[in-house]
Amino acid sequence: MENYTTYKPEWAPSDAGKEFACQVMSGIDEVGHPSEPGPARFVRKQYTVDDYVEGVLRGDRMMLAKAITLIESNAPKHFALGQEILQRLLPHTGNSVRVGITGVPGAGKSTFIEALGNYLCNLGKKVAVLAVDPSSSVSKGSILGDKTRMETLSKRSDAFIRPSPSGGTLGGVNRKSRETMLLCEAAGFDTILVETVGVGQSETAVRSMVDFFLVVVLTGAGDDLQGIKKGVIETADAILVNKADGANKQKALVTRSEYEQVLHYLRPVVEGWAPKAYTCSALNGEGIAEIWDVVMTFMDIMEKRGSLQSRRQQQTLDWVWQMTEEQLRSEILNNPAVIARTAEVREEIVHNRLSATQAAQALLDTIRVEVRKS
Ligand SMILES: Nc1nc2c(ncn2[C@@H]2O[C@H](COP(=O)(O)OP(=O)(O)OP(=O)(O)O)[C@@H](O)[C@H]2O)c(=O)[nH]1
Ligand SMILES: [Mg+2]
């Protein structure tokens, strides 16, 4: 068959034989647009905002993925379109349980998410798994790893796995993940699991976008709490000692009580909820149902107290403020007049001609003039 012959791409080594793995199969014929003369080329369907909104609302995974791609794009045109779609979908968001999962690399977060995700799908839930990992584009790329580690979950029609958006600042990744979460909710996913590695600042970002924050740890906590910052433990709604299986089970129980001790002395983040430590084996599934019961109990309490709504609203308001601050800061720092004045002020400081307070005042005067101009 003519169509199925292969050709060797230009970049293949010249001595590569027929068996070279990167031979490219000739694809379908290119389709030219009938109204446009000239060489034939592919015609890509242009979707309207309505197409996206309706697609997402019907739970069409392809349209959901496309909408997320727009949200993740840094191109101004896509950005505007993504925001318009998001705005239309906002009334359909919020109907999910949002759980953040953090822990040191190798703690078993992805394995746990796969086990929990499968458990929830079996209960008839629709599960979306997202990742916040601003370092993934430079480091080992946990994206690929997660796709293979969550192999059974990724094949299910009631689960949706979206690796972390590649590249960008934490602020950018943060925005993309929050908005992706909202799109998934609009598409009918009732459980959102957000994985993030428990080093750096991404766990703080995840903490502020979820209802329940779960910290996955390993046995043998010892004194140093395995490099997990104390601050992370303080914001946990539960601690889960993973890999409580085989010879490790006994040790896991000891670790659990060590964490219970630590938690006992911490002031609870959420009123009416005392975080506790649990054990599980993501590998054999023990303790998975129990930890989900804990999440459900938490959600019940929050809803009964009316604090779920208010907490989510506060999270959104904090987020709005944070984005505004970041933008403002960047606009100020990039303003040519401010840059010039900063250089002058630096000179004055170096020669002890201005006090720090006067220098700050001088910069503020320039900033105020610039703000009035804009
Ligand atoms: N014995 C045992 N091994 C486990 C368990 N959970 C995970 N593992 C193993 O621990 C290793 C790391 O698991 P992952 O799920 O990839 O860990 P992670 O926290 O997602 O790691 P990063 O994404 O790299 O931060 C894998 O080899 C898993 O098979 C468990 O419950 N028991
Ligand atoms: Mg992982």
Short mmCIF file of N, CA and C in Angstrom, two decimals, residues 71-72 130-133 164-165 172-182 194 209:
data_model
loop_
_atom_site.label_atom_id
_atom_site.label_comp_id
_atom_site.label_asym_id
_atom_site.label_seq_id
_atom_site.Cartn_x
_atom_site.Cartn_y
_atom_site.Cartn_z
N ILE A 71 -5.77 27.77 28.53
CA ILE A 71 -5.51 28.36 29.85
C ILE A 71 -4.00 28.35 30.14
N GLU A 72 -3.33 27.31 29.67
CA GLU A 72 -1.90 27.17 29.94
C GLU A 72 -1.02 27.96 28.98
N LEU A 130 -4.30 16.46 39.04
CA LEU A 130 -3.46 17.54 38.51
C LEU A 130 -2.15 17.56 39.27
N ALA A 131 -1.17 18.21 38.71
CA ALA A 131 0.11 18.30 39.39
C ALA A 131 0.61 19.74 39.38
N VAL A 132 1.16 20.17 40.49
CA VAL A 132 1.80 21.48 40.56
C VAL A 132 3.26 21.21 40.83
N ASP A 133 4.08 21.49 39.85
CA ASP A 133 5.49 21.18 39.99
C ASP A 133 6.31 22.13 39.13
N SER A 164 1.64 18.53 35.22
CA SER A 164 1.80 19.96 35.52
C SER A 164 2.20 20.71 34.27
N PRO A 165 1.72 21.94 34.15
CA PRO A 165 2.10 22.75 32.99
C PRO A 165 3.60 22.95 33.01
N GLY A 172 2.91 31.46 37.75
CA GLY A 172 2.26 31.05 36.51
C GLY A 172 1.69 29.66 36.60
N VAL A 173 2.48 28.74 37.14
CA VAL A 173 2.05 27.35 37.28
C VAL A 173 0.85 27.28 38.22
N ASN A 174 0.92 28.08 39.25
CA ASN A 174 -0.14 28.19 40.23
C ASN A 174 -1.47 28.62 39.60
N ARG A 175 -1.41 29.67 38.79
CA ARG A 175 -2.62 30.15 38.12
C ARG A 175 -3.18 29.07 37.21
N LYS A 176 -2.28 28.45 36.43
CA LYS A 176 -2.72 27.44 35.47
C LYS A 176 -3.39 26.27 36.18
N SER A 177 -2.81 25.85 37.30
CA SER A 177 -3.39 24.69 38.01
C SER A 177 -4.74 25.04 38.61
N ARG A 178 -4.86 26.23 39.19
CA ARG A 178 -6.15 26.64 39.76
C ARG A 178 -7.23 26.66 38.70
N GLU A 179 -6.88 27.26 37.56
CA GLU A 179 -7.89 27.41 36.52
C GLU A 179 -8.21 26.06 35.88
N THR A 180 -7.20 25.20 35.78
CA THR A 180 -7.44 23.85 35.26
C THR A 180 -8.40 23.11 36.18
N MET A 181 -8.22 23.29 37.48
CA MET A 181 -9.11 22.65 38.46
C MET A 181 -10.56 23.09 38.21
N LEU A 182 -10.75 24.38 37.96
CA LEU A 182 -12.11 24.89 37.73
C LEU A 182 -12.71 24.30 36.46
N VAL A 194 -4.66 16.95 43.73
CA VAL A 194 -3.53 17.74 43.25
C VAL A 194 -2.25 17.26 43.91
N MET A 209 -5.23 26.16 47.45
CA MET A 209 -6.26 25.94 46.42
C MET A 209 -7.12 24.71 46.71
#
